[in-house]
Coordinates of C-alpha atoms and ligand atoms in Angstrom, one line a residue:
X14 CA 0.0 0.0 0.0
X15 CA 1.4 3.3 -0.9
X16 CA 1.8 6.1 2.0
X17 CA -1.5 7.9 2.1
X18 CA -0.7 11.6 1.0
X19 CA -3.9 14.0 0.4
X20 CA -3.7 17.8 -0.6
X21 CA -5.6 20.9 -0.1
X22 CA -5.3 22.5 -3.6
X23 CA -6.6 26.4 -3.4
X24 CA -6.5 28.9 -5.6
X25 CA -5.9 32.5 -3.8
X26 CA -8.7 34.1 -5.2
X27 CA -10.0 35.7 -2.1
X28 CA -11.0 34.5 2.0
X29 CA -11.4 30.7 3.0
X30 CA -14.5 30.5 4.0
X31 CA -16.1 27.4 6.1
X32 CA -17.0 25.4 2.6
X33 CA -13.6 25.7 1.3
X34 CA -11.8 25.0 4.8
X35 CA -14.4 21.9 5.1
X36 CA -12.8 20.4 2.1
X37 CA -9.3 21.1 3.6
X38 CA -10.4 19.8 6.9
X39 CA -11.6 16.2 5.7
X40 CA -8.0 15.8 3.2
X41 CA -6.0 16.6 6.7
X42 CA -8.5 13.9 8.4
X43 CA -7.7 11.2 5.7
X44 CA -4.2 11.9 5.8
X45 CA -3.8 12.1 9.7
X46 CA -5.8 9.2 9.9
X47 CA -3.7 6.9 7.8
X48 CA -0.4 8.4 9.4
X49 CA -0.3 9.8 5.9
X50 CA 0.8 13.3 4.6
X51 CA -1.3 16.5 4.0
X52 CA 0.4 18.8 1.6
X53 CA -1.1 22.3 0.6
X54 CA -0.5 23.4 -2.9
X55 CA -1.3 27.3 -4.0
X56 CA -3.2 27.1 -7.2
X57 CA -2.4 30.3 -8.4
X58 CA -2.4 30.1 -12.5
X59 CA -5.4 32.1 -12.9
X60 CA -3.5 35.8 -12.6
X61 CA -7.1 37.5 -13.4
X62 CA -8.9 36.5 -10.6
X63 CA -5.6 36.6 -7.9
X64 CA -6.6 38.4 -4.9
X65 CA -3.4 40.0 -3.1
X66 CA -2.9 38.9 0.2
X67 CA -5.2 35.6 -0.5
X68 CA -2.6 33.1 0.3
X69 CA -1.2 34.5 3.6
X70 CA -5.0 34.7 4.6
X71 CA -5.6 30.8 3.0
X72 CA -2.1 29.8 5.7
X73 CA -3.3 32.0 8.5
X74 CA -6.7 30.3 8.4
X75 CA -5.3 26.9 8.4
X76 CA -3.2 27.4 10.9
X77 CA -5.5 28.8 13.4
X78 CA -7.7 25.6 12.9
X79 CA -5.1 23.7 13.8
X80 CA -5.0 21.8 9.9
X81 CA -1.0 22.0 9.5
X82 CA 0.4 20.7 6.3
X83 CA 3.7 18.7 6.0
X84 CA 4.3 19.8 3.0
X85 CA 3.3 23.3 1.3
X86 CA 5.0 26.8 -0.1
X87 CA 6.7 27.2 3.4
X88 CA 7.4 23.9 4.3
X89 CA 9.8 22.4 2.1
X90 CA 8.7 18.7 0.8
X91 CA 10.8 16.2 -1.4
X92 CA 8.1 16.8 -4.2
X93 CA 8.3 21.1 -4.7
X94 CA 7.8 23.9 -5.4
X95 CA 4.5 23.8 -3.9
X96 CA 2.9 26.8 -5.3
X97 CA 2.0 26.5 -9.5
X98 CA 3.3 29.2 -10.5
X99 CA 6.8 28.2 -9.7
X100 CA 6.2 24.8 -11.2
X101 CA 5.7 26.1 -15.5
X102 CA 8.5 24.4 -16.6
X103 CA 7.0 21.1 -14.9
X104 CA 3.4 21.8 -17.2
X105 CA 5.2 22.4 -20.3
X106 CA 7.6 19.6 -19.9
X107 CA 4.3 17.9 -20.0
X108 CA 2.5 19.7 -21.9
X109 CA 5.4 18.5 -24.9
X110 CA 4.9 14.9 -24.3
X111 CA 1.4 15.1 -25.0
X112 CA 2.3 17.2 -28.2
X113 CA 5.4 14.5 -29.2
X114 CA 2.7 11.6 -28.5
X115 CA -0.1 13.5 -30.8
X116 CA -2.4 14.1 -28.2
X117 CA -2.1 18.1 -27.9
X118 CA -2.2 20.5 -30.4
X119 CA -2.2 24.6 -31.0
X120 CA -5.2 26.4 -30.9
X121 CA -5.4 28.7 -33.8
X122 CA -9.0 30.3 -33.2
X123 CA -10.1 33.8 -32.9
X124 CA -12.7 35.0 -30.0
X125 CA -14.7 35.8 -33.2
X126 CA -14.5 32.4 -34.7
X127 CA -14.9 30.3 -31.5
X128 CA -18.3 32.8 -31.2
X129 CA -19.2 31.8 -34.6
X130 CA -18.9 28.0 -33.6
X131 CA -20.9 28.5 -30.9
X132 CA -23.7 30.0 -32.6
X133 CA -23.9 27.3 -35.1
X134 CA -23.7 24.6 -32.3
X135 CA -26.8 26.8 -31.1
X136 CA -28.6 27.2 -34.7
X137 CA -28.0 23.6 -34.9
X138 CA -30.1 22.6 -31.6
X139 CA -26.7 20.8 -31.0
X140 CA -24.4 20.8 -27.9
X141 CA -21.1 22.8 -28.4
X142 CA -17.7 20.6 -28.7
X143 CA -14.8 22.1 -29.7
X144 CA -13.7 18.5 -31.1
X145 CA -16.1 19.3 -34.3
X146 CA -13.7 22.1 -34.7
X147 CA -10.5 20.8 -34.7
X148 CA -8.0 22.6 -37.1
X149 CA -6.9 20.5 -40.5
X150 CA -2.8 21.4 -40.2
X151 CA -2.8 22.8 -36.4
X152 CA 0.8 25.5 -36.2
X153 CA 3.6 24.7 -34.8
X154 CA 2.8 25.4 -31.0
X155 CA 5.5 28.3 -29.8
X156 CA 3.3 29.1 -26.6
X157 CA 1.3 32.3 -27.8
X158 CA -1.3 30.3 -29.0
X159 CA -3.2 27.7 -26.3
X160 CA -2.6 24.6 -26.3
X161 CA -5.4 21.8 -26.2
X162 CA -6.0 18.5 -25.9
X163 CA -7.2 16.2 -28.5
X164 CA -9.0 13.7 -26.9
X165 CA -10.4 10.2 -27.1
X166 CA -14.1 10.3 -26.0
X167 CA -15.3 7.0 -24.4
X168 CA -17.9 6.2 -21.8
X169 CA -16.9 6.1 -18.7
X170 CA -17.8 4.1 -15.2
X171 CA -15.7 5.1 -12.7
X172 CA -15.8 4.9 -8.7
X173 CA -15.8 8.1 -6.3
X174 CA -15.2 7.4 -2.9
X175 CA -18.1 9.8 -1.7
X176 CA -20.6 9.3 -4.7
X177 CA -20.0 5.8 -5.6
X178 CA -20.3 4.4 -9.1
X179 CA -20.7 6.6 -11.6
X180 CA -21.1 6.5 -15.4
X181 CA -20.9 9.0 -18.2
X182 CA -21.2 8.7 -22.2
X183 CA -18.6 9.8 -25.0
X184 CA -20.9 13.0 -25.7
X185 CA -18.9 14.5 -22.4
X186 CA -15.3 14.4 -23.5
X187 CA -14.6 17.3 -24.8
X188 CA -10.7 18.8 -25.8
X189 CA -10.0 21.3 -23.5
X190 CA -7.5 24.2 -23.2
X191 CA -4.2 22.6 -21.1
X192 CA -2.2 25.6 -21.7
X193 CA -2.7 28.8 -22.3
X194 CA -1.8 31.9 -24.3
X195 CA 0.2 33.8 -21.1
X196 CA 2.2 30.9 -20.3
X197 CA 0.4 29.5 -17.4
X198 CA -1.6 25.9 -17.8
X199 CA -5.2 25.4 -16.4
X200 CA -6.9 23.8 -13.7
X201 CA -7.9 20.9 -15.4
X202 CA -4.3 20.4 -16.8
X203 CA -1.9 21.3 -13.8
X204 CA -4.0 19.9 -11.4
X205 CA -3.3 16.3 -12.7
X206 CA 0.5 16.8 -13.2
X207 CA 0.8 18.3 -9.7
X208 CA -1.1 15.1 -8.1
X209 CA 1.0 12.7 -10.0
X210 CA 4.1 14.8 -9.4
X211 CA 3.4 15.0 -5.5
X212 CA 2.0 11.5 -5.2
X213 CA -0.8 12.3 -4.0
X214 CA -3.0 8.9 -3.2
X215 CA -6.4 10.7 -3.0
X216 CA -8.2 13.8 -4.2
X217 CA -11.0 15.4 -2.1
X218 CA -12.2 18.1 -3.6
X219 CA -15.8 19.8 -4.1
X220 CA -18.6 19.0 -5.9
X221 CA -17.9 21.5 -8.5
X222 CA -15.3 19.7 -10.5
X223 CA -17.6 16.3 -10.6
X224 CA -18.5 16.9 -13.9
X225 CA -15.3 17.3 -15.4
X226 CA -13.8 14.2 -14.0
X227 CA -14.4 12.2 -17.6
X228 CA -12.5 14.7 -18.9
X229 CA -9.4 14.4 -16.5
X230 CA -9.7 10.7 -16.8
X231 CA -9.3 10.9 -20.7
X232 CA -6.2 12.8 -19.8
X233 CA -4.7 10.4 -17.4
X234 CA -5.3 7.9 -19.9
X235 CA -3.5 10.0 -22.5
X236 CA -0.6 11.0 -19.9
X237 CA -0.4 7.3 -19.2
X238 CA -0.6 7.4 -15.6
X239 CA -3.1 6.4 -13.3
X240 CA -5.6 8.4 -11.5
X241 CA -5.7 8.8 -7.8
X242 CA -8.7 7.9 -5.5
X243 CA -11.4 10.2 -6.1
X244 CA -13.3 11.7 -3.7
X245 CA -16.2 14.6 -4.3
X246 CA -17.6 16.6 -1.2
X247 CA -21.0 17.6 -1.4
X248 CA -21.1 21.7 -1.2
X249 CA -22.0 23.4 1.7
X250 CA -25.8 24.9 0.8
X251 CA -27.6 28.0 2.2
X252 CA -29.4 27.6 5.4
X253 CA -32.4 27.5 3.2
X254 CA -30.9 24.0 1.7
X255 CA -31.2 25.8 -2.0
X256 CA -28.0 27.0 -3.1
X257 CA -24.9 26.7 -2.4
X258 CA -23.4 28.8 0.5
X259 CA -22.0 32.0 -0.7
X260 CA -21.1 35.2 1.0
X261 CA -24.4 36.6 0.7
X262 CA -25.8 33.5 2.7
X263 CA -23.7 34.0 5.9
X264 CA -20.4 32.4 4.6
X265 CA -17.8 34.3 6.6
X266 CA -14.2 34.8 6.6
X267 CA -13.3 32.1 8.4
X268 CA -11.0 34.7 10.3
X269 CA -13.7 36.9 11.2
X270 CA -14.8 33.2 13.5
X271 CA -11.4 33.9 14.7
X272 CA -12.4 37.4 15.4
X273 CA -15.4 37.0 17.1
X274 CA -14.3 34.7 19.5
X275 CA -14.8 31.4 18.1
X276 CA -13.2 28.7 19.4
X277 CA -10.9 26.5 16.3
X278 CA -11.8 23.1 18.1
X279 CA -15.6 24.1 18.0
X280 CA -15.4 25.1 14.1
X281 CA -13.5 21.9 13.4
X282 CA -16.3 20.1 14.7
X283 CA -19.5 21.7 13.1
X284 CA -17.4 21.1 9.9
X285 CA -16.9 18.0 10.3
X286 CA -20.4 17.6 10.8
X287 CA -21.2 19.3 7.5
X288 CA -21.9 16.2 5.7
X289 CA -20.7 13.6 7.6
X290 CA -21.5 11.3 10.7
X291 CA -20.2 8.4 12.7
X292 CA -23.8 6.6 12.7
X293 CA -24.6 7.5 16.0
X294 CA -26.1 10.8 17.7
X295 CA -22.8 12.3 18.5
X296 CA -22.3 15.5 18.5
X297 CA -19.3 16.4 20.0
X298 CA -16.2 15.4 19.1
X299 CA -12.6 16.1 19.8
X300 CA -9.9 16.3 17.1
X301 CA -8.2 12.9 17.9
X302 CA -11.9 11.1 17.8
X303 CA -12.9 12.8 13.9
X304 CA -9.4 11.6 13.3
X305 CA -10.2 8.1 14.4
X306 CA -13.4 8.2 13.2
X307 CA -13.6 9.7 10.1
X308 CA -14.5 7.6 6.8
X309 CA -15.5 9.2 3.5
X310 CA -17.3 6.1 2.6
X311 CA -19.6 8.1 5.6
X312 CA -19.8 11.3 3.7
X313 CA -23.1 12.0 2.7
X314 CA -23.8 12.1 -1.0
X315 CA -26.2 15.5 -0.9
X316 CA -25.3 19.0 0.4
X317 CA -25.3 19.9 3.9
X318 CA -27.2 22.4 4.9
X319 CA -25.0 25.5 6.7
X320 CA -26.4 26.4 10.2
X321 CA -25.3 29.3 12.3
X322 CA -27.5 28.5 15.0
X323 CA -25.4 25.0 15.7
X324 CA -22.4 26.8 15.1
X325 CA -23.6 28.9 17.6
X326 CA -24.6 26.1 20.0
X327 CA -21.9 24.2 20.1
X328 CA -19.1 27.2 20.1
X329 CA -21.1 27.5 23.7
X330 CA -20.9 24.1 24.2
X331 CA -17.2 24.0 23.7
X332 CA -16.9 27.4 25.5
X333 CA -18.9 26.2 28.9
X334 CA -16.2 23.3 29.0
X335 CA -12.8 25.0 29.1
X336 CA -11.3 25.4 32.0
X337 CA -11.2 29.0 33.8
X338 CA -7.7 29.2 32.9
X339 CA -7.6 28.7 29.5
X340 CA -10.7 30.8 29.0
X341 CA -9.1 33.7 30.4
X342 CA -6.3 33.3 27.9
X343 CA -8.5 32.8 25.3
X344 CA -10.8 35.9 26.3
X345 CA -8.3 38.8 27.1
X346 CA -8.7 40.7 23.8
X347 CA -12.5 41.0 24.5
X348 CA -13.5 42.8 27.5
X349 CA -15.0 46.2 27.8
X350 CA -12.6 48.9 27.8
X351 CA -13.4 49.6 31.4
X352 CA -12.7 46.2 32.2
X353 CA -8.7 47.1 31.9
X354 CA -8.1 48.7 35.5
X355 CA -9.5 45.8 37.1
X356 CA -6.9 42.7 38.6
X357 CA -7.4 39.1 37.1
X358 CA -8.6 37.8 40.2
X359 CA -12.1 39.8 39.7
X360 CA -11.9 39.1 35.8
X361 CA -11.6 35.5 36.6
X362 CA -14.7 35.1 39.3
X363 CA -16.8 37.7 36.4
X364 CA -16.1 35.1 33.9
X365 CA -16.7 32.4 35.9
X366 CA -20.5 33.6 36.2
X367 CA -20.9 34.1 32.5
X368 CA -19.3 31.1 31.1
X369 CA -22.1 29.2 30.6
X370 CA -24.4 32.1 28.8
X371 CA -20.9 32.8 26.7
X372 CA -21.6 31.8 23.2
X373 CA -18.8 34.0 21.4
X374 CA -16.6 35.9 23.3
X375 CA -17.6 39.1 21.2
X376 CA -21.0 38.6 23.5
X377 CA -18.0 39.4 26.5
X378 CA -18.9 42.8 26.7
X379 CA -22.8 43.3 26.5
X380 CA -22.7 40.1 29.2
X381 CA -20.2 42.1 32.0
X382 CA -20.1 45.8 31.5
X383 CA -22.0 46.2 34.3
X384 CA -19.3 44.6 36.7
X385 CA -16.6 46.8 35.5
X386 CA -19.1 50.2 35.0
X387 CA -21.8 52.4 37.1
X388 CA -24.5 52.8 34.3
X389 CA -27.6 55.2 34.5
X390 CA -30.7 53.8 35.6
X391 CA -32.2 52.7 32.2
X392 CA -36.4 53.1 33.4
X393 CA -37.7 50.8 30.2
X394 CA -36.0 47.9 31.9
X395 CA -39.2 48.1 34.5
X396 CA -41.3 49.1 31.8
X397 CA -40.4 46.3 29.6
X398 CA -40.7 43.3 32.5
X399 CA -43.5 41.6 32.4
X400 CA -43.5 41.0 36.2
X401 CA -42.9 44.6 37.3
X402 CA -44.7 46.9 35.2
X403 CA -47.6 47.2 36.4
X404 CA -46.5 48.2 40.1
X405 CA -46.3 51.5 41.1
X406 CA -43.3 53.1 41.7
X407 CA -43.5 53.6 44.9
X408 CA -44.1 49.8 45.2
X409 CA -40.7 49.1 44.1
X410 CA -39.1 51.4 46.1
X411 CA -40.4 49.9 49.3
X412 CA -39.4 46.5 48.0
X413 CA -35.7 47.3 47.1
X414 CA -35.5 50.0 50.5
X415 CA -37.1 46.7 52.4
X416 CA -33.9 44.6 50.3
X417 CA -31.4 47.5 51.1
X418 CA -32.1 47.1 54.6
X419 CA -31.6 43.3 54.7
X420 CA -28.5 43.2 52.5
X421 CA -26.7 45.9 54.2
X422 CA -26.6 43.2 57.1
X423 CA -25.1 40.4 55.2
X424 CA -21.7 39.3 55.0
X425 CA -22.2 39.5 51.1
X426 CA -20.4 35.8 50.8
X427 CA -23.1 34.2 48.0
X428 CA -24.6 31.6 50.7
X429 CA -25.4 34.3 52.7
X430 CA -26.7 36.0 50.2
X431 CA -29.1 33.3 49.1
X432 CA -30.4 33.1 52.3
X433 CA -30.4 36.3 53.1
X434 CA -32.7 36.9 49.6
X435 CA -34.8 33.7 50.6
X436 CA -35.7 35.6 53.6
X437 CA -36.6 38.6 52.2
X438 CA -38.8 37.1 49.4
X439 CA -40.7 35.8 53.1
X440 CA -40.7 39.6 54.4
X441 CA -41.8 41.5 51.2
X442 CA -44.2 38.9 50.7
X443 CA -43.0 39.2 47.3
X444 CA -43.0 36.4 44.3
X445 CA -39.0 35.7 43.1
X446 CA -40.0 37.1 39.6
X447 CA -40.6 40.4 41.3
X448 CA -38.0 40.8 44.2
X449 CA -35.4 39.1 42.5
X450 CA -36.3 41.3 38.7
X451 CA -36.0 44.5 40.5
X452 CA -33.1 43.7 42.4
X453 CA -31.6 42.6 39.3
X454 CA -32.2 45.2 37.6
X455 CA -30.8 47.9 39.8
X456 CA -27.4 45.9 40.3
X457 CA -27.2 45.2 36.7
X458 CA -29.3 47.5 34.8
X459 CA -29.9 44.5 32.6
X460 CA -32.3 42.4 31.2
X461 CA -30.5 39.0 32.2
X462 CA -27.9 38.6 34.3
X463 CA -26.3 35.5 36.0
X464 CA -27.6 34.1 39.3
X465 CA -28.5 37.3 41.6
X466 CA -26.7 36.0 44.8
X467 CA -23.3 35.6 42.9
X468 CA -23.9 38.5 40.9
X469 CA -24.1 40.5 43.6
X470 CA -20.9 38.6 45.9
X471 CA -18.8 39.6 42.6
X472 CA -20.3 43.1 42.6
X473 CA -19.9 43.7 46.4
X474 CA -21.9 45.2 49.1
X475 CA -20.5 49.1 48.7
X476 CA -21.5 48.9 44.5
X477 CA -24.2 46.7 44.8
X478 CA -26.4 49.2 47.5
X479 CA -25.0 52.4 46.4
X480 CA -26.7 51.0 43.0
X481 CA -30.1 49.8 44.8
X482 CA -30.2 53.4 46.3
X483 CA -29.8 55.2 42.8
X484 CA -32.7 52.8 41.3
X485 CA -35.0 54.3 44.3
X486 CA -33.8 57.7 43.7
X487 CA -34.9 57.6 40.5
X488 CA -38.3 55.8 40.8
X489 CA -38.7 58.5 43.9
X490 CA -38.1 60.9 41.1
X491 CA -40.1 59.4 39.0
X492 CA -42.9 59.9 41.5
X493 CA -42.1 64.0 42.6
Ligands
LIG768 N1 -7.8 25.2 -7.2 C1 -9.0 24.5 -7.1 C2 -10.0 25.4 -6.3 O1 -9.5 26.2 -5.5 C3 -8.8 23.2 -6.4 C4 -9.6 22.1 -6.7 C5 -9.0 20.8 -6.3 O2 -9.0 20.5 -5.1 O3 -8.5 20.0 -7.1 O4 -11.1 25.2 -6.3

């Protein structure tokens, strides 16, 4: 059995976004699996469509998400250069044998005659093949003309490691362009040198090059070497399941994950999902399991349906189980501003009441603020609780004045305060949903907030009642 090398193959034409990295992701499983290589190759022949910066962006990416490659443009590998446009002499070498064994020839057409061709293909009711077309005495290629192959249509049946069996007639082998006129080969050429070259034992790629695999395997023929195991993905679709996910539909940067405060581990994991299962209900899984587990024969054949929400889910999911420490590492970059003066020791018992609400730590700031700031009294918070707004205001004042009482007696220490609000709810006579709401919301002067006992232990006694008294200030004002 040959050593199992796969390749991420992709051309730096703008930001990876989760279907691209999804393909990357289940190549690095194969490999990693097999105790194989992964090797990324920078597809970067198409100079019109080359976004600057694209490739450090495609490595950065990568990296974060913990997919390294053994081999790639910065990682020197017996089989490199690694990146195609350092590899033309390679193409044409090849490009000549195919010429010298009468399987290539110079492309003499105009745009205005290829048009005409296609019009008569149209006028015709007949499919377009440039093999109708093929010139009588072809010129002597010199490399400012393209180059294209002649090929051999058959039918073909062929096995993909995702699809399964597949078949196609003669009608789609077509010649196709191999190099062209500014020196650079195609896709559909390089692509098959650069496997063979690298030894690549399978190619995972999308669902968009499906149709072109009779084509590539008239070539192989032609080259006289033998194809690698093929291996389609199913695109990533929409969340409305109808098209495939684009950047309109949600598909981010897979930085900007990186700049919300997405865990990698949790990303890896809804990709992994996209598509693919273990045949059980599980949801969670570490690296080393989708390493052990992973099997394309598992991939599902249609596309999987992109979901923010689960993303969203199990980022929490992953979130709520890291340990304090490495949470406060991983959050430091996302406090509030006023957050700074404050020692790690408070930082860490704040986060340690918001871990489990924390879905991205971009949500850090709206969740805390009010641990690290004195805010205004916002009055629609009473207005807008279902509980409270119907009391008077001088209802609620008695009730936190009644609580101000109490709780300047505590100790502050959470049991205590438990108790110590247990106790009140008995002397107010009140119902939790009203005491604790408007108690909450003049320590927090939010919505939602973690428990109200440990909220207000973090906050302390001194913040905590000089922030009960403002709220009856104001709903005394309220009242003058
Ligand atoms: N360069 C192609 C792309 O970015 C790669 C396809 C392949 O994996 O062969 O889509």
């Amino acid at each position: 059995m040959k050593p199992v090398r796969t390749r991420f193959a992709p051309s730096p034409t703008g930001f990876l976004h989760v279907g691209g990295v999804r393909t990357a992701l289940f190549a690095w499983l194969v490999a990693k699996q097999a105790s194989g290589k992964f090797i990324l190759r920078i597809e970067d022949t198409d100079k019109n469509r080359e976004v600057a910066e694209s490739e450090q962006h495609i490595m950065q990416s990568l990296k974060w998400l913990g997919i390294e490659w053994d081999e790639g443009p910065d990682k020197e590998g017996s089989y490199g250069p690694y990146k195609q446009s350092e590899r033309l002499a390679t193409y044409k070498q090849w490009a000549i044998k195919l010429i010298d064994s009468g399987r290539a020839y110079a492309d003499p057409y105009t745009a205005e005659q290829m048009d005409a061709f296609r019009q008569e293909a149209r006028d015709n009711k007949q499919p377009f093949l440039f093999r109708n077309h093929r010139p009588e005495n072809p010129p002597i290629w010199d490399g400012s003309m393209p180059l294209r192959f002649k090929s051999d249509p058959k039918t073909y049946s062929w096995h993909d490691a995702v699809m399964g069996d597949l078949h196609t007639g003669p009608e789609v082998v077509d010649d196709f362009i191999i190099m062209k006129s500014d020196g650079y080969p195609t896709y559909n050429f390089a692509h098959i040198v650069d496997d063979y070259e690298m030894k690549i034992t399978h190619v995972i790629r999308s669902q968009e090059f499906i149709a072109s695999v009779p084509k590539f395997l008239n070539l192989y023929e032609a080259l006289e070497i033998e194809h690698p195991i093929l291996a389609t993905v199913p695109f990533v679709m929409a969340p409305d399941g109808r098209k495939k996910l684009g950047k309109r539909d949600g598909a981010k940067d897979i930085l900007d994950y990186k700049r919300e405060g997405y865990l990698p581990e949790a990303l890896i994991n809804f990709m992994a999902l996209l598509g693919w299962n273990d045949g059980t209900e599980q949801e969670i899984f570490t690296v080393e399991e989708l390493i052990e587990k992973f099997d394309l024969a598992r991939v599902q054949k249609s596309g999987a349906k992109f979901d923010d929400q689960r993303l969203l889910w199990m980022n929490g999911t992953y979130i709520r189980n890291l340990n304090i420490d490495r949470l406060i590492d991983e959050v430091k970059d996302f406090w509030p501003a006023s957050a700074e003066v404050y020692d790690i020791e408070y930082k860490r018992e704040v986060l340690r009441l918001v871990q489990d609400r924390l879905k991205f730590f971009a949500e850090l700031p709206s969740l805390t603020t009010f641990f690290f700031e004195d805010l205004t009294v916002d009055t629609s918070l009473i207005s807008n609780n279902k509980n409270l707004k119907d009391l008077p205001n001088d209802k609620l004042a008695e009730l936190l004045t009644i609580s101000q009482d109490k709780l300047s007696n505590t100790t502050f220490k959470a049991d205590d305060l438990s108790q110590c609000l247990n106790d009140l709810l008995t002397a107010t006579d009140s119902k939790p949903a009203v005491l604790f709401s408007v108690l909450r919301i003049a320590t927090t002067q939010a919505p939602f907030s973690p428990g109200l006992a440990e909220t207000l232990a973090v906050l302390g006694k001194e913040r905590s009642l000089g922030r009960i008294k403002q709220q009856i200030e104001t709903l005394h004002g309220a009242l003058d």
